[in-house]
Structure formats: C-alpha cells, structure tokens
Amino acid sequence: MSMETENVVARLKSSGLFRTKGLIGGKWIDAYDGKTIEVYNPANGEVIASVACMDWSKLTAAERSTRLRRWYNLLIEHKEELGQLITLEQGKPLTDSIFEVVCGASYIEFFAEEAKRVYGDILPSPMPDRRMFVLKQPVGVVGAITPWNFPLAMVTRKVAPALACGCTAVLKPSELTPLIALAAAELALQSGIPPGVLNVVMGDAPKIGNSILESPQVRKITFTGSTAVGKKLMAGAADTVKKVSLELGGNAPFIIFDDADLEAALKASLATKFFNTGQACICTNRLLVQEGIYEKFINAFSNVVQSLKVGNGFSEGVDQGPLINEAAVQKVESLVQDAISKGAKVVVGGKRHNLGFTFYEPTIISDVKNEMLIARHEIFGPVTPVIRFKTEEEAIQIANDTEYGLAAYFFTNNIQRSWRVCEALEYGMVGVNVGLFGSEGAPFGGFKQSGLGRECSKYGLDEYLEVRTKHTMFFYFRKKNHTYKLFHLHH
Ligand code: ADP
C-alpha cells in the first residue's frame, strides 16, 4: 500500500470512520461465510480494503438447506418452552401449542429439503442452433404479514420457503402475538441464518404494510389474515407490481349426508369446529346435515359439545381456551344474536362462559338459514350453526353460496357421490370423509375471495421463485450458405 493510502486509512481508522463490515440493525457484521470484495484505488490499482460480501442467495442450496435444518432442530429442541409462550400470548391449550411448534417446524424441515430441488428446464428449441433454458431464481425481498391464530406456524410457512429459495424476508407478525415470532427469529440467527436475511418489524400495521408495499426492492408480498386487509394489500401491490400470495378468510361448509358413517362424522366435525376455539380459517363455519339424520346427529353432537372442557390453556385436560380478545367475543355475540332474532335456536351454549374474560361457551345453533349473518361471515369462535338440507343438489348450492372458497368437508359412504360432490364444491381444499387436515406437503389455499396462490408443498415454493428464460445461440454449427446464417444476419 502506498504511503499516501496508508496515511489516509490510518487517519480514518483512528477516528473510527474506516468501516469494512456490513451494517445491519445498527451492528457491523461480517459476511456469514467470510467472503469479501476488494476495493481498488483507480489511480494506481492498489487494494485499499476488503469489505464484507453478503449475499444469501449466492449460498449454495445445500448450504441454505443445512442452516434451515438447524433452525428446524432448534425449534424442536425448544418445543416445550416455545409452546408455553404460544399459550401465554395466544391462549390455546398447551398441547395444541406444542403441536403448533412441531407443525411450524415441519414447514422449515420440508423447505430445507426442497431448497435442493429447485429444478430448471431445458426446452425444445424452434431452431437447430438455439437452446432455451428455464432458470428458477429467488424473487427478491419478501414482505410477510402474519396473523395471531397460529402465530408460529404462519411465520415459518412463509419465511421457510422464502429463505429456501434464496430470498430475504421482512416479517411483520401480528401485534397480538409478536413474542413467538421474535423467539423463532432468535433461533434462526442461532442456526447460522445470517443477520439481515430474516428481519422482523413491529409497530403500526398499516404504516408498516404501506412501506413494504411502496418499497420497489420488496418483490413479493405474502399475507395471511382477513379478506379486507388482503384486498388492500393486493391493491397496494399494484403500484410496484409485486407478486402476491393471499391466504384470507373462509366460510367452510361441513356436509353430512344421510349415508355417512355418523360416528366418524361426529368426531371430525367436533375437531374441525372447536380446534383453536374455532379461530382457524379452515374451521367449520356451517354444518350442513341431511334431513334423515338431522335430529339424531344434533342429539349426539350436543352430548359431546356439552362435555368440552373450557379453561386456561395451561390447565390439564382443557379442550378449549379463550378467544383472542374482547372484539372477537363481541363479534361472536352479535352473530349469535342476529341468528336467534331470525329464528335460529340455541341447542348448547350460546353465551359468554362463566370463567369471564374472553371465554365463550362451546355452542350449537340449529335451524340456521344460509341467509343469516352467521352463515355469511367467518365466525372465528366456538359456535356451530347447523343448516338442514334435503338433497345433494341443495347441499352443493348452499355450500357454494358464499364469496369464500377455502376449505370444505363432507361425509358420505357413496363412492359416486364422493367424486361428484368433491368436484362440484368451489373450494381449494376438500376433505372427503376427513375433518381437519394440513400437511407441509399439501398445497394450502383457496378459490374465490379466500385468496391467491398456494402455500406449502412444491407449489408453495414456486410463489417465491422468478422464472428466467435464457435463449442462447451457438455459431459453430453454421455452414457457408446455410439458410440459418441468413436468418442470423438479418434478425
Ligand atoms: P385478523 O382479523 O385475523 O386479526 P387482520 O387481517 O386484521 O386479521 O390481521 C392480520 C395481519 O395483518 C396482522 O399482522 C395485522 O397487524 C396486519 N394488518 C392489519 N391491517 C393491516 C394493514 N392495513 N396493512 C398491513 N397489515 C395489516
């Protein structure tokens, strides 16, 4: 290094102004792999310094996969305490919270594996001396906005595929449940996911939402939450033409035909309605029961619903925790009130639980009509509206008479009907003789106003990838007077 350069560098170093690391979150940080870029003096070509070269997407898929796998292992290692944190800030029974940690971690495990399987393509060429390649590349910075009902699983379901593809992410967790998201982010750092790759921001939701939307660097927005907010985000993404995935509200029908296995249908409808105190977008919102078994089913269903144990998620044997907040209870109350005023009957429950706070009784309401508000809005609470129907056509018509199209379920032992009804339902996910479903390997998402795009599975990975088509031409096959030569010269 020349004397001149040495002097300048020494002066800057003594005043603390000669910096060569990256600045992330107020901290000077080296590249995770120690890679550097050299800075030259253009006057004489000498190297002045080496600065940190930080590029997550340049890591090989296997290296990203290893770090994600470590993140999975850490979540599993800490599942008990992370589960306790979920119960503390969200309220669900502890066993359900621990289950959520395992399920949330499974998304990371799955996408750690998929990271190594982002395949491109070589396509048939229209010309003998050209070749066409399809390369899959990370879309860029991903903005992820997540809800409170599955405060860990909804985070990992978005962040894991983004990171697996080589994207970086800015996460805004729900203001009601930020602690579990922050705990998961800490474990991501511990697993070797470099600083700056996963960023978590909290604060005023619309303001953060808008800055994510306005940023031209954010190339993709992924959201789970209400249809109203999803529509705003979709409109806001138009300005910078971002890719958008939305997982919005549902109005799931659960149809039980006369020919169903009643015991199986009973068990499944119980789980599908009361899971997470009814606070899941795939929870049953309308129970449709065929007239031949209507009375019998309601009697049997009432017996089990009455025996559900409501309480603090930390208490032993609790089936149902509180609702998330007072606004959620008031929404449930007003929907129940509206249904009763229009002729529906309370069979079980129907009011706040005597535990107080935001506890609500497990409830069944019969004689519901599809026009009532309770059958049109997402209840997000432990209330089962039951609708009676006569024919298969009528059941399908009622089931599809909604702007939503996320999950639907039906029980029948008639094999023809099982195909016919499945294909007639306008829903992204259909459970045939099964209730609650979910797997990191199966596409998750809805038709109509329930959303756009799919999460989980190989389809979910595509949402974070850009397709680059590379057209190449090689010249060494060209012969004199060959017709292709003319083509190349003139085009
Ligand atoms: P829910 O009714 O289930 O709480 P929301 O759609 O209100 O659903 O919330 C889901 C997520 O969206 C939360 O993280 C919340 O903070 C966020 N959110 C709410 N309003 C906006 C907005 N205008 N822009 C961006 N994010 C928002």
mmCIF file with all atom_site columns, C-alpha atoms in Angstrom, residues 68-170:
data_model
loop_
_atom_site.group_PDB
_atom_site.id
_atom_site.type_symbol
_atom_site.label_atom_id
_atom_site.label_alt_id
_atom_site.label_comp_id
_atom_site.label_asym_id
_atom_site.label_entity_id
_atom_site.label_seq_id
_atom_site.pdbx_PDB_ins_code
_atom_site.Cartn_x
_atom_site.Cartn_y
_atom_site.Cartn_z
_atom_site.occupancy
_atom_site.B_iso_or_equiv
_atom_site.pdbx_formal_charge
_atom_site.auth_seq_id
_atom_site.auth_comp_id
_atom_site.auth_asym_id
_atom_site.auth_atom_id
_atom_site.pdbx_PDB_model_num
ATOM 1   C CA . LEU A 1 68  ? -32.703 -24.221 7.722   1.00 0.00 ? 68  LEU A CA 1
ATOM 2   C CA . ARG A 1 69  ? -32.381 -27.757 9.003   1.00 0.00 ? 69  ARG A CA 1
ATOM 3   C CA . ARG A 1 70  ? -30.543 -26.420 12.063  1.00 0.00 ? 70  ARG A CA 1
ATOM 4   C CA . TRP A 1 71  ? -33.364 -23.947 12.588  1.00 0.00 ? 71  TRP A CA 1
ATOM 5   C CA . TYR A 1 72  ? -35.839 -26.853 12.499  1.00 0.00 ? 72  TYR A CA 1
ATOM 6   C CA . ASN A 1 73  ? -33.759 -28.784 15.042  1.00 0.00 ? 73  ASN A CA 1
ATOM 7   C CA . LEU A 1 74  ? -33.607 -25.796 17.404  1.00 0.00 ? 74  LEU A CA 1
ATOM 8   C CA . LEU A 1 75  ? -37.384 -25.287 17.279  1.00 0.00 ? 75  LEU A CA 1
ATOM 9   C CA . ILE A 1 76  ? -37.948 -28.951 18.095  1.00 0.00 ? 76  ILE A CA 1
ATOM 10  C CA . GLU A 1 77  ? -35.358 -28.818 20.870  1.00 0.00 ? 77  GLU A CA 1
ATOM 11  C CA . HIS A 1 78  ? -37.202 -25.860 22.430  1.00 0.00 ? 78  HIS A CA 1
ATOM 12  C CA . LYS A 1 79  ? -40.738 -27.036 21.648  1.00 0.00 ? 79  LYS A CA 1
ATOM 13  C CA . GLU A 1 80  ? -41.919 -27.148 25.280  1.00 0.00 ? 80  GLU A CA 1
ATOM 14  C CA . GLU A 1 81  ? -40.955 -23.587 26.158  1.00 0.00 ? 81  GLU A CA 1
ATOM 15  C CA . LEU A 1 82  ? -41.995 -22.230 22.766  1.00 0.00 ? 82  LEU A CA 1
ATOM 16  C CA . GLY A 1 83  ? -45.345 -23.972 23.261  1.00 0.00 ? 83  GLY A CA 1
ATOM 17  C CA . GLN A 1 84  ? -45.686 -22.279 26.629  1.00 0.00 ? 84  GLN A CA 1
ATOM 18  C CA . LEU A 1 85  ? -45.002 -18.928 25.015  1.00 0.00 ? 85  LEU A CA 1
ATOM 19  C CA . ILE A 1 86  ? -47.763 -19.545 22.458  1.00 0.00 ? 86  ILE A CA 1
ATOM 20  C CA . THR A 1 87  ? -50.241 -20.472 25.204  1.00 0.00 ? 87  THR A CA 1
ATOM 21  C CA . LEU A 1 88  ? -49.194 -17.379 27.137  1.00 0.00 ? 88  LEU A CA 1
ATOM 22  C CA . GLU A 1 89  ? -49.793 -14.871 24.351  1.00 0.00 ? 89  GLU A CA 1
ATOM 23  C CA . GLN A 1 90  ? -52.442 -16.666 22.286  1.00 0.00 ? 90  GLN A CA 1
ATOM 24  C CA . GLY A 1 91  ? -54.370 -18.735 24.860  1.00 0.00 ? 91  GLY A CA 1
ATOM 25  C CA . LYS A 1 92  ? -54.700 -22.140 23.186  1.00 0.00 ? 92  LYS A CA 1
ATOM 26  C CA . PRO A 1 93  ? -54.296 -25.339 25.238  1.00 0.00 ? 93  PRO A CA 1
ATOM 27  C CA . LEU A 1 94  ? -50.651 -26.204 25.828  1.00 0.00 ? 94  LEU A CA 1
ATOM 28  C CA . THR A 1 95  ? -50.793 -29.497 23.917  1.00 0.00 ? 95  THR A CA 1
ATOM 29  C CA . ASP A 1 96  ? -52.137 -27.599 20.884  1.00 0.00 ? 96  ASP A CA 1
ATOM 30  C CA . SER A 1 97  ? -49.368 -25.007 21.247  1.00 0.00 ? 97  SER A CA 1
ATOM 31  C CA . ILE A 1 98  ? -46.669 -27.671 21.332  1.00 0.00 ? 98  ILE A CA 1
ATOM 32  C CA . PHE A 1 99  ? -48.340 -29.295 18.341  1.00 0.00 ? 99  PHE A CA 1
ATOM 33  C CA . GLU A 1 100 ? -48.148 -25.932 16.568  1.00 0.00 ? 100 GLU A CA 1
ATOM 34  C CA . VAL A 1 101 ? -44.403 -25.728 17.234  1.00 0.00 ? 101 VAL A CA 1
ATOM 35  C CA . VAL A 1 102 ? -43.909 -29.193 15.756  1.00 0.00 ? 102 VAL A CA 1
ATOM 36  C CA . CYS A 1 103 ? -46.121 -28.348 12.794  1.00 0.00 ? 103 CYS A CA 1
ATOM 37  C CA . GLY A 1 104 ? -44.451 -24.940 12.320  1.00 0.00 ? 104 GLY A CA 1
ATOM 38  C CA . ALA A 1 105 ? -41.038 -26.579 12.440  1.00 0.00 ? 105 ALA A CA 1
ATOM 39  C CA . SER A 1 106 ? -42.144 -29.158 9.874   1.00 0.00 ? 106 SER A CA 1
ATOM 40  C CA . TYR A 1 107 ? -42.549 -26.376 7.271   1.00 0.00 ? 107 TYR A CA 1
ATOM 41  C CA . ILE A 1 108 ? -38.901 -25.470 7.813   1.00 0.00 ? 108 ILE A CA 1
ATOM 42  C CA . GLU A 1 109 ? -37.811 -29.102 7.544   1.00 0.00 ? 109 GLU A CA 1
ATOM 43  C CA . PHE A 1 110 ? -39.804 -29.574 4.343   1.00 0.00 ? 110 PHE A CA 1
ATOM 44  C CA . PHE A 1 111 ? -38.468 -26.437 2.652   1.00 0.00 ? 111 PHE A CA 1
ATOM 45  C CA . ALA A 1 112 ? -34.921 -27.173 3.834   1.00 0.00 ? 112 ALA A CA 1
ATOM 46  C CA . GLU A 1 113 ? -35.255 -30.339 1.770   1.00 0.00 ? 113 GLU A CA 1
ATOM 47  C CA . GLU A 1 114 ? -36.999 -28.622 -1.147  1.00 0.00 ? 114 GLU A CA 1
ATOM 48  C CA . ALA A 1 115 ? -34.237 -25.981 -1.314  1.00 0.00 ? 115 ALA A CA 1
ATOM 49  C CA . LYS A 1 116 ? -32.132 -28.636 -3.038  1.00 0.00 ? 116 LYS A CA 1
ATOM 50  C CA . ARG A 1 117 ? -34.843 -29.460 -5.537  1.00 0.00 ? 117 ARG A CA 1
ATOM 51  C CA . VAL A 1 118 ? -35.442 -26.170 -7.292  1.00 0.00 ? 118 VAL A CA 1
ATOM 52  C CA . TYR A 1 119 ? -35.086 -27.550 -10.799 1.00 0.00 ? 119 TYR A CA 1
ATOM 53  C CA . GLY A 1 120 ? -34.965 -25.644 -14.052 1.00 0.00 ? 120 GLY A CA 1
ATOM 54  C CA . ASP A 1 121 ? -35.795 -26.916 -17.527 1.00 0.00 ? 121 ASP A CA 1
ATOM 55  C CA . ILE A 1 122 ? -34.332 -27.277 -20.999 1.00 0.00 ? 122 ILE A CA 1
ATOM 56  C CA . LEU A 1 123 ? -36.972 -26.704 -23.648 1.00 0.00 ? 123 LEU A CA 1
ATOM 57  C CA . PRO A 1 124 ? -37.216 -27.935 -27.252 1.00 0.00 ? 124 PRO A CA 1
ATOM 58  C CA . SER A 1 125 ? -35.748 -25.284 -29.499 1.00 0.00 ? 125 SER A CA 1
ATOM 59  C CA . PRO A 1 126 ? -37.507 -23.859 -32.571 1.00 0.00 ? 126 PRO A CA 1
ATOM 60  C CA . MET A 1 127 ? -34.120 -23.553 -34.329 1.00 0.00 ? 127 MET A CA 1
ATOM 61  C CA . PRO A 1 128 ? -31.270 -26.038 -34.623 1.00 0.00 ? 128 PRO A CA 1
ATOM 62  C CA . ASP A 1 129 ? -28.581 -23.701 -33.293 1.00 0.00 ? 129 ASP A CA 1
ATOM 63  C CA . ARG A 1 130 ? -30.531 -22.186 -30.427 1.00 0.00 ? 130 ARG A CA 1
ATOM 64  C CA . ARG A 1 131 ? -31.239 -23.554 -26.990 1.00 0.00 ? 131 ARG A CA 1
ATOM 65  C CA . MET A 1 132 ? -33.766 -22.413 -24.420 1.00 0.00 ? 132 MET A CA 1
ATOM 66  C CA . PHE A 1 133 ? -33.233 -22.832 -20.699 1.00 0.00 ? 133 PHE A CA 1
ATOM 67  C CA . VAL A 1 134 ? -35.533 -22.075 -17.803 1.00 0.00 ? 134 VAL A CA 1
ATOM 68  C CA . LEU A 1 135 ? -33.764 -20.944 -14.633 1.00 0.00 ? 135 LEU A CA 1
ATOM 69  C CA . LYS A 1 136 ? -35.631 -20.582 -11.324 1.00 0.00 ? 136 LYS A CA 1
ATOM 70  C CA . GLN A 1 137 ? -34.273 -17.713 -9.260  1.00 0.00 ? 137 GLN A CA 1
ATOM 71  C CA . PRO A 1 138 ? -35.255 -16.142 -5.931  1.00 0.00 ? 138 PRO A CA 1
ATOM 72  C CA . VAL A 1 139 ? -37.867 -13.443 -6.431  1.00 0.00 ? 139 VAL A CA 1
ATOM 73  C CA . GLY A 1 140 ? -36.002 -10.995 -4.150  1.00 0.00 ? 140 GLY A CA 1
ATOM 74  C CA . VAL A 1 141 ? -37.003 -9.415  -0.851  1.00 0.00 ? 141 VAL A CA 1
ATOM 75  C CA . VAL A 1 142 ? -40.229 -10.907 0.534   1.00 0.00 ? 142 VAL A CA 1
ATOM 76  C CA . GLY A 1 143 ? -42.648 -8.982  2.781   1.00 0.00 ? 143 GLY A CA 1
ATOM 77  C CA . ALA A 1 144 ? -44.566 -11.388 5.080   1.00 0.00 ? 144 ALA A CA 1
ATOM 78  C CA . ILE A 1 145 ? -47.509 -10.305 7.216   1.00 0.00 ? 145 ILE A CA 1
ATOM 79  C CA . THR A 1 146 ? -48.888 -12.894 9.617   1.00 0.00 ? 146 THR A CA 1
ATOM 80  C CA . PRO A 1 147 ? -51.877 -13.303 11.971  1.00 0.00 ? 147 PRO A CA 1
ATOM 81  C CA . TRP A 1 148 ? -52.236 -14.298 15.623  1.00 0.00 ? 148 TRP A CA 1
ATOM 82  C CA . ASN A 1 149 ? -54.227 -17.550 15.370  1.00 0.00 ? 149 ASN A CA 1
ATOM 83  C CA . PHE A 1 150 ? -51.201 -19.716 14.519  1.00 0.00 ? 150 PHE A CA 1
ATOM 84  C CA . PRO A 1 151 ? -48.536 -17.224 15.477  1.00 0.00 ? 151 PRO A CA 1
ATOM 85  C CA . LEU A 1 152 ? -45.580 -19.515 14.806  1.00 0.00 ? 152 LEU A CA 1
ATOM 86  C CA . ALA A 1 153 ? -46.800 -21.811 12.040  1.00 0.00 ? 153 ALA A CA 1
ATOM 87  C CA . MET A 1 154 ? -47.943 -18.920 9.827   1.00 0.00 ? 154 MET A CA 1
ATOM 88  C CA . VAL A 1 155 ? -44.489 -17.361 10.158  1.00 0.00 ? 155 VAL A CA 1
ATOM 89  C CA . THR A 1 156 ? -42.473 -20.462 9.268   1.00 0.00 ? 156 THR A CA 1
ATOM 90  C CA . ARG A 1 157 ? -44.856 -21.368 6.470   1.00 0.00 ? 157 ARG A CA 1
ATOM 91  C CA . LYS A 1 158 ? -43.904 -18.125 4.719   1.00 0.00 ? 158 LYS A CA 1
ATOM 92  C CA . VAL A 1 159 ? -40.340 -17.499 5.825   1.00 0.00 ? 159 VAL A CA 1
ATOM 93  C CA . ALA A 1 160 ? -39.034 -21.051 5.275   1.00 0.00 ? 160 ALA A CA 1
ATOM 94  C CA . PRO A 1 161 ? -39.852 -21.281 1.549   1.00 0.00 ? 161 PRO A CA 1
ATOM 95  C CA . ALA A 1 162 ? -38.645 -17.708 1.022   1.00 0.00 ? 162 ALA A CA 1
ATOM 96  C CA . LEU A 1 163 ? -35.276 -18.429 2.644   1.00 0.00 ? 163 LEU A CA 1
ATOM 97  C CA . ALA A 1 164 ? -35.034 -21.840 0.993   1.00 0.00 ? 164 ALA A CA 1
ATOM 98  C CA . CYS A 1 165 ? -35.236 -20.173 -2.425  1.00 0.00 ? 165 CYS A CA 1
ATOM 99  C CA . GLY A 1 166 ? -32.546 -17.640 -1.510  1.00 0.00 ? 166 GLY A CA 1
ATOM 100 C CA . CYS A 1 167 ? -34.874 -14.708 -0.816  1.00 0.00 ? 167 CYS A CA 1
ATOM 101 C CA . THR A 1 168 ? -34.513 -12.462 2.220   1.00 0.00 ? 168 THR A CA 1
ATOM 102 C CA . ALA A 1 169 ? -37.604 -11.571 4.242   1.00 0.00 ? 169 ALA A CA 1
ATOM 103 C CA . VAL A 1 170 ? -39.154 -8.734  6.218   1.00 0.00 ? 170 VAL A CA 1
#
